[in-house]
Short mmCIF file of C-alpha atoms in Angstrom, two decimals:
data_model
loop_
_atom_site.label_atom_id
_atom_site.label_comp_id
_atom_site.label_asym_id
_atom_site.label_seq_id
_atom_site.Cartn_x
_atom_site.Cartn_y
_atom_site.Cartn_z
CA MET A 606 -5.76 34.99 18.73
CA GLY A 607 -5.86 33.88 22.10
CA LYS A 608 -3.85 30.99 23.44
CA SER A 609 -5.32 27.55 24.19
CA ASP A 610 -4.05 25.02 25.86
CA PRO A 611 -3.53 21.67 24.15
CA GLU A 612 -4.80 18.95 26.64
CA CYS A 613 -8.08 21.78 26.80
CA VAL A 614 -11.43 19.43 25.22
CA ASN A 615 -12.26 22.86 22.64
CA SER A 616 -8.91 22.69 21.62
CA SER A 617 -9.61 21.40 17.91
CA ASN A 618 -11.82 24.83 17.58
CA PRO A 619 -10.18 27.51 16.27
CA PHE A 620 -11.66 30.51 18.02
CA HIS A 621 -11.86 28.91 21.62
CA GLU A 622 -9.22 30.76 24.42
CA CYS A 623 -8.76 29.05 27.18
CA SER A 624 -9.88 30.78 30.52
CA ASP A 625 -9.48 29.98 33.85
CA TYR A 626 -12.65 27.37 34.35
CA CYS A 627 -10.85 25.91 31.75
CA HIS A 628 -7.89 25.11 33.48
CA GLY A 629 -9.52 24.67 36.80
CA LYS A 630 -11.43 21.95 34.82
CA ILE A 631 -7.86 20.14 32.93
CA ALA A 632 -6.48 20.37 36.42
CA GLU A 633 -9.68 17.90 37.62
CA ALA A 634 -9.30 15.49 35.45
CA LYS A 635 -5.37 14.81 35.60
CA ARG A 636 -6.10 14.32 40.17
CA ARG A 637 -8.63 12.34 39.50
CA LEU A 638 -6.83 10.68 36.73
CA LEU A 639 -3.73 9.83 39.46
CA ASP A 640 -5.78 8.30 42.19
CA GLU A 641 -7.62 6.22 40.33
CA GLN A 642 -3.59 4.72 39.13
CA GLU A 643 -3.27 4.45 42.59
CA SER A 644 -6.12 3.37 43.63
CA TRP A 645 -5.82 0.44 40.72
CA LYS A 646 -2.28 -0.27 42.17
CA LYS A 647 -2.83 -1.26 45.84
CA PRO A 648 0.62 -2.11 47.68
CA ALA A 649 1.68 -5.39 48.21
CA ALA A 650 0.43 -6.14 52.19
CA GLU A 651 -3.48 -4.76 50.96
CA ARG A 652 -3.93 -6.91 48.01
CA THR A 653 -5.89 -9.73 48.80
CA VAL A 654 -4.30 -12.14 46.46
CA HIS A 655 -3.44 -16.27 46.42
CA PRO A 656 -0.13 -17.52 45.27
CA ASP A 657 -1.48 -20.82 43.09
CA CYS A 658 -4.02 -17.78 41.43
CA VAL A 659 -3.13 -17.76 37.44
CA ASN A 660 -3.10 -13.86 37.43
CA ALA A 661 -1.30 -13.64 40.59
CA SER A 662 1.53 -12.04 38.65
CA ASN A 663 -0.97 -9.33 37.69
CA PRO A 664 -0.12 -5.98 40.13
CA TYR A 665 -3.89 -4.91 39.38
CA HIS A 666 -5.67 -8.26 40.69
CA ASP A 667 -7.76 -8.91 43.14
CA CYS A 668 -8.91 -12.60 43.89
CA SER A 669 -12.78 -13.04 44.20
CA GLU A 670 -14.60 -16.08 45.48
CA PHE A 671 -14.47 -17.20 41.56
CA CYS A 672 -10.59 -17.89 41.50
CA PHE A 673 -10.72 -19.71 45.49
CA LYS A 674 -12.90 -22.42 43.91
CA ASN A 675 -10.87 -22.42 40.68
CA ILE A 676 -7.66 -23.13 42.53
CA ALA A 677 -10.30 -25.44 45.38
CA ASN A 678 -11.25 -27.91 42.22
CA ALA A 679 -7.55 -27.60 40.56
CA LYS A 680 -5.73 -28.91 44.23
CA ALA A 681 -8.65 -31.70 44.45
CA ALA A 682 -8.22 -32.76 41.16
CA LEU A 683 -4.54 -33.33 41.25
CA GLU A 684 -5.09 -35.05 44.74
CA ARG A 685 -7.77 -37.37 43.05
CA GLY A 686 -4.89 -38.58 40.41
CA GLU A 687 -2.17 -39.45 42.62
CA GLN A 688 -4.71 -41.68 44.30
CA GLU A 689 -6.56 -43.56 41.30
CA PRO A 690 -3.81 -45.94 39.99
CA ALA A 691 -3.17 -46.89 43.48
CA ALA A 692 -6.91 -47.84 44.37
CA GLY A 693 -6.82 -49.10 40.81
CA GLY A 694 -7.08 -52.84 41.60
CA SER A 695 -10.52 -52.51 44.33
CA GLY A 696 -13.22 -51.41 41.66
CA LYS A 697 -14.42 -54.50 41.43
CA SER A 698 -15.25 -56.17 44.10
CA ASP A 699 -16.75 -52.99 45.80
CA VAL A 700 -19.66 -52.70 43.11
CA ALA A 701 -20.28 -55.94 43.14
CA PRO A 702 -21.78 -55.82 46.88
CA GLU A 703 -23.66 -52.85 46.00
CA GLN A 704 -25.55 -54.30 42.31
CA ALA A 705 -26.96 -56.93 44.27
CA ASP A 706 -28.99 -54.49 46.96
CA GLY A 707 -31.29 -53.68 44.78
CA ASP A 708 -32.30 -49.74 44.51
CA ASP A 709 -30.06 -48.31 47.84
CA GLY A 710 -26.97 -50.01 45.34
CA SER A 711 -27.75 -48.16 42.56
CA GLU A 712 -27.94 -44.77 44.38
CA GLN A 713 -24.85 -45.27 46.01
CA GLN A 714 -23.46 -46.08 42.69
CA ARG A 715 -24.37 -42.51 41.14
CA GLU A 716 -23.05 -41.11 43.89
CA ASP A 717 -19.95 -42.38 44.30
CA ALA A 718 -20.24 -41.81 40.44
CA ALA A 719 -20.61 -37.99 40.86
CA ALA A 720 -17.98 -37.49 43.42
CA ASN A 721 -15.49 -39.96 41.34
CA ASP A 722 -16.04 -37.38 37.88
CA GLY A 723 -13.77 -34.43 38.75
CA TYR A 724 -17.03 -31.94 40.38
CA PRO A 725 -17.32 -33.25 43.43
CA GLN A 726 -18.89 -30.25 44.84
CA MET A 727 -20.86 -28.97 41.51
CA THR A 728 -24.90 -29.93 41.45
CA GLU A 729 -26.16 -33.09 38.86
CA LYS A 730 -27.42 -29.53 37.35
CA GLN A 731 -24.44 -27.20 37.54
CA LYS A 732 -22.60 -30.40 35.90
CA LYS A 733 -25.48 -30.42 33.13
CA LEU A 734 -24.89 -27.03 32.15
CA PHE A 735 -21.33 -27.05 32.39
CA GLN A 736 -20.98 -30.10 30.52
CA LEU A 737 -23.33 -28.78 27.92
CA GLN A 738 -20.74 -25.56 27.75
CA LEU A 739 -18.43 -27.37 26.69
CA LYS A 740 -19.88 -28.87 24.00
CA MET A 741 -21.41 -25.17 22.79
CA ASN A 742 -17.12 -24.79 22.85
CA GLU A 743 -16.51 -27.86 20.98
CA ALA A 744 -18.92 -27.44 18.50
CA ARG A 745 -17.76 -23.25 18.11
CA LYS A 746 -14.14 -24.40 17.43
CA ALA A 747 -15.09 -27.10 14.71
CA ASN A 748 -17.13 -24.43 13.41
CA GLN A 749 -14.37 -21.48 13.23
CA GLN A 750 -11.90 -24.07 11.76
CA ALA A 751 -14.08 -25.90 9.40
CA MET A 752 -15.38 -21.55 8.05
CA VAL A 753 -11.06 -21.06 7.86
CA ALA A 754 -11.11 -24.22 5.32
CA GLU A 755 -14.12 -23.51 3.23
CA LYS A 756 -12.67 -20.09 3.47
CA LYS A 757 -8.75 -21.33 2.01
CA ARG A 758 -10.75 -23.97 -0.82
CA MET A 759 -12.52 -20.02 -1.95
CA GLU A 760 -9.65 -18.65 -2.11
CA PRO A 761 -7.61 -17.84 -5.41
CA ARG A 762 -4.20 -20.32 -5.83
CA GLY A 763 -1.26 -18.06 -5.90
CA GLU A 764 1.48 -18.56 -8.30
CA SER A 765 3.46 -22.24 -7.81
CA LYS A 766 6.40 -21.08 -9.80
CA GLY A 767 7.75 -18.33 -11.73
CA VAL A 768 7.54 -14.42 -10.98
CA SER A 769 4.19 -13.28 -12.25
CA LYS A 770 4.87 -10.08 -15.12
CA GLU A 771 3.34 -7.52 -12.48
CA LYS A 772 6.38 -8.40 -10.11
CA TRP A 773 8.45 -8.52 -12.81
CA LEU A 774 7.83 -5.44 -14.03
CA GLU A 775 7.84 -3.35 -11.42
CA GLU A 776 11.53 -4.90 -9.36
CA ARG A 777 12.91 -4.24 -12.90
CA LYS A 778 11.10 -0.53 -12.76
CA LYS A 779 13.13 0.06 -9.14
CA LYS A 780 16.25 -1.54 -10.74
CA ILE A 781 16.31 1.39 -13.04
CA GLY A 782 15.33 3.86 -10.88
CA ARG A 783 18.11 3.27 -8.49
CA LEU A 784 20.61 2.76 -11.27
CA LEU A 785 19.39 6.42 -12.55
CA ASP A 786 19.43 8.01 -9.75
CA SER A 787 23.07 7.07 -8.86
CA ASN A 788 23.84 8.10 -12.45
CA GLY A 789 22.08 11.33 -11.48
CA LEU A 790 19.78 11.08 -14.82
CA ASP A 791 15.23 10.85 -14.66
CA MET A 792 13.61 8.34 -16.14
CA SER A 793 12.86 10.09 -19.48
CA LYS A 794 16.25 9.71 -19.99
CA SER A 795 16.78 5.52 -19.09
CA TYR A 796 17.43 4.65 -22.64
CA MET A 797 20.82 5.97 -21.77
CA LEU A 798 21.02 3.55 -19.80
CA ASP A 799 21.11 0.87 -23.08
CA THR A 800 23.97 -0.72 -24.50
CA GLN A 801 24.60 -0.69 -28.47
CA ASP A 802 23.03 -4.70 -28.62
CA MET A 803 20.36 -4.15 -26.62
CA ALA A 804 19.45 -0.86 -28.41
CA GLU A 805 19.66 -3.23 -31.43
CA ALA A 806 17.76 -5.16 -29.94
CA LYS A 807 14.54 -2.87 -29.59
CA TYR A 808 14.95 -1.47 -33.12
CA LYS A 809 15.05 -4.76 -34.42
CA LYS A 810 11.75 -5.43 -32.24
CA TRP A 811 10.22 -2.95 -33.72
CA GLU A 812 10.87 -3.47 -37.33
CA LYS A 813 9.66 -6.72 -37.06
CA GLU A 814 5.75 -5.43 -35.53
CA PRO A 815 3.39 -7.76 -37.10
CA ALA A 816 0.72 -6.33 -40.08
CA PRO A 817 -2.06 -4.14 -39.20
CA ASP A 818 -5.26 -6.36 -38.63
CA GLY A 819 -9.33 -5.02 -39.01
CA TRP A 820 -9.60 -1.99 -38.19
CA ASP A 821 -6.31 -0.91 -37.05
CA VAL A 822 -5.36 -0.30 -41.50
CA PHE A 823 -6.68 2.79 -40.33
CA ASN A 824 -4.08 4.47 -38.04
CA GLN A 825 -1.49 6.69 -39.01
CA LYS A 826 1.20 5.04 -39.71
CA THR A 827 -0.41 2.80 -42.39
CA LEU A 828 -2.37 6.21 -43.58
CA TYR A 829 1.48 8.14 -43.19
CA THR A 830 3.05 4.70 -45.44
CA ALA A 831 0.71 4.56 -47.87
CA TYR A 832 1.09 8.38 -48.79
CA LYS A 833 4.29 7.93 -49.25
CA LYS A 834 4.47 5.51 -51.43
CA ARG A 835 1.85 7.78 -53.54
CA THR A 836 4.48 10.76 -53.68
CA LYS A 837 7.19 8.15 -54.25
CA ASN A 838 7.33 8.15 -57.84
CA ILE A 839 6.52 12.43 -58.26
CA GLU A 840 8.20 14.56 -59.30
CA VAL A 841 8.63 18.51 -57.44
CA ASN A 842 9.60 21.37 -59.81
CA MET A 843 10.58 23.34 -57.25
CA ASP A 844 11.34 26.59 -58.77
CA ALA A 845 7.86 26.20 -59.77
CA TYR A 846 6.69 25.95 -56.28
CA ASN A 847 8.73 29.03 -55.24
CA ARG A 848 7.45 30.71 -57.75
CA ALA A 849 4.19 30.56 -57.48
CA LYS A 850 4.09 31.11 -53.93
CA GLU A 851 5.86 34.59 -54.44
CA THR A 852 2.68 35.72 -56.80
CA ASP A 853 0.60 34.99 -54.31
CA PRO A 854 0.33 36.65 -50.65
CA GLU A 855 -1.59 33.65 -49.14
CA PHE A 856 -0.14 30.60 -50.62
CA TYR A 857 -1.36 29.13 -47.56
CA ARG A 858 -4.60 30.53 -46.85
CA GLU A 859 -6.20 30.57 -43.52
CA ALA A 860 -10.11 29.89 -41.60
CA SER A 861 -10.31 33.42 -42.00
CA SER A 862 -8.68 34.50 -45.11
CA LEU A 863 -11.17 36.48 -47.56
CA GLN A 864 -9.32 34.68 -50.41
CA TYR A 865 -11.06 31.26 -48.75
CA GLY A 866 -11.90 28.35 -51.56
CA LYS A 867 -10.59 30.37 -53.88
CA VAL A 868 -8.88 28.13 -57.08
CA SER A 869 -5.50 28.16 -58.19
CA LYS A 870 -4.16 28.01 -61.59
CA VAL A 871 -2.90 24.95 -62.24
CA ALA A 872 -0.75 23.63 -65.03
CA GLU A 873 -2.20 20.75 -67.15
CA PRO A 874 0.48 18.40 -67.47
CA ASN A 875 -0.14 18.57 -63.40
CA ILE A 876 -3.49 17.54 -64.20
CA ASP A 877 -2.46 14.62 -66.52
CA ARG A 878 0.30 13.18 -63.61
CA MET A 879 -2.40 13.41 -61.06
CA VAL A 880 -5.08 11.16 -63.27
CA ASN A 881 -2.81 9.21 -65.16
CA GLU A 882 -1.96 8.19 -60.56
CA LEU A 883 -5.47 7.79 -59.85
CA LYS A 884 -6.17 5.09 -62.99
CA GLU A 885 -2.54 2.97 -61.67
CA ARG A 886 -4.18 2.81 -58.57
CA ASP A 887 -7.29 1.45 -59.56
CA GLU A 888 -6.35 -0.79 -61.74
CA LYS A 889 -3.83 -2.34 -59.16
CA ARG A 890 -7.04 -2.82 -56.74
CA LYS A 891 -8.55 -4.41 -59.04
CA SER A 892 -5.57 -6.67 -59.69
CA PHE A 893 -4.93 -7.42 -56.31
CA SER A 894 -5.93 -10.85 -54.42
CA ARG A 895 -4.87 -12.14 -51.62
CA ARG A 896 -3.83 -15.56 -51.13
CA ARG A 897 -6.00 -18.15 -48.95
CA LYS A 898 -3.80 -21.21 -47.50
CA PHE A 899 -5.35 -24.42 -49.44
CA ASN A 900 -6.34 -26.90 -47.05
CA GLU A 901 -5.71 -30.27 -48.06
CA ASP A 902 -7.94 -32.27 -45.54
CA LYS A 903 -11.49 -29.85 -45.81
CA ASP A 904 -14.12 -32.32 -47.85
CA ILE A 905 -15.05 -31.10 -51.40
CA ASP A 906 -18.45 -30.24 -51.34
CA SER A 907 -17.74 -27.68 -55.09
CA ILE A 908 -17.48 -27.94 -58.43
CA ASN A 909 -15.82 -24.79 -59.04
CA ASP A 910 -14.59 -21.70 -57.68
CA ARG A 911 -17.32 -20.23 -58.11
CA ASN A 912 -19.57 -22.41 -56.45
CA GLU A 913 -16.96 -22.74 -53.23
CA HIS A 914 -16.91 -19.04 -53.00
CA PHE A 915 -20.78 -19.13 -53.19
CA ASN A 916 -21.11 -22.15 -50.77
CA LYS A 917 -19.07 -20.39 -47.62
CA LYS A 918 -21.47 -17.76 -47.79
CA ILE A 919 -24.18 -20.26 -47.46
CA GLU A 920 -22.18 -20.97 -44.44
CA ARG A 921 -21.87 -18.47 -42.88
CA ALA A 922 -25.49 -17.74 -43.52
CA PHE A 923 -27.17 -20.71 -42.56
CA GLY A 924 -24.31 -23.35 -41.40
CA LYS A 925 -25.60 -23.58 -37.83
CA TYR A 926 -29.20 -23.57 -38.31
CA THR A 927 -28.38 -26.61 -40.75
CA LEU A 928 -25.75 -28.50 -39.34
CA GLU A 929 -27.70 -31.12 -37.36
CA ILE A 930 -29.26 -32.06 -40.41
CA LYS A 931 -25.86 -31.95 -42.44
CA ASN A 932 -24.99 -34.45 -39.55
CA ASN A 933 -28.46 -36.79 -39.34
CA LEU A 934 -27.44 -36.86 -43.78
CA GLU A 935 -23.89 -37.94 -43.30
CA ARG A 936 -24.61 -40.97 -40.65
CA GLY A 937 -27.95 -41.97 -42.98
CA THR A 938 -29.71 -42.02 -39.99
CA ALA A 939 -31.77 -38.83 -42.17
CA LEU A 940 -32.96 -41.62 -44.70
CA PRO A 941 -36.17 -43.22 -44.53
CA ASP A 942 -36.11 -47.63 -43.93
#
């Protein structure tokens, strides 16, 4: 594969090979760039920059008519600001005779006001346009400030005190990671950093887990606990078990076994023991009754336990539909006069 100049416009093409044409174009672009840079930065003798211009420190700036006009306006405003305190006492005496002259006096007053408003070089239309631009700028600034304030109000408030749980967990993980790195361990062996007291506290916390509720009662832990309770009182004869395993080569059958579904011979005492265990479970299930907390402040609306249970069923089914009628009866507003 041929070589490609990194400054070539086609250098990203893996199949491109630079030729004399490419090198000539690159050299021409560099020459043009140097000429432009030299034209931008003129020597101090050739530049036309006023020393009072705000952009005089920029080596690429050339003052135009706009710059000279702004400098003249600033100087005129500065001179007027120095002369106004000295002429402040004679302002009233000059205006009074002009007002007596009628229309000529009012025109002269407008001209004097136009000359003293800070923009003597502008016409009346230019002044109005300039004032409108100032008002538009003020409105834009006010709109921007209102938008920022509204955005702050809409944003959710930060945490006033304390540290959030996510931040605390992140800091804790970083701290544990530094300790593991210093000891040459990985995250899977973070338990090796726990002391004896910390380990005991963890085990106690695990043992005090709340009882399962709802559909969670059928999880693997509860099923295994129930299995251990049922098999706790079963007597296992290991000799009989080993003999049965030796006599049958496919004692643990798989789905591909030809003896799949074949029932092995079970001793009668084992069958009787299984039947007795099922009967005991049935009796315990019938005798089981979950205790419920008694509420002394609740209104008595039943005559016995059976009637109370029936009323609870009715309340669950129709309570939300009969709530208004029940409240009217208790207040007495549902009864006729």
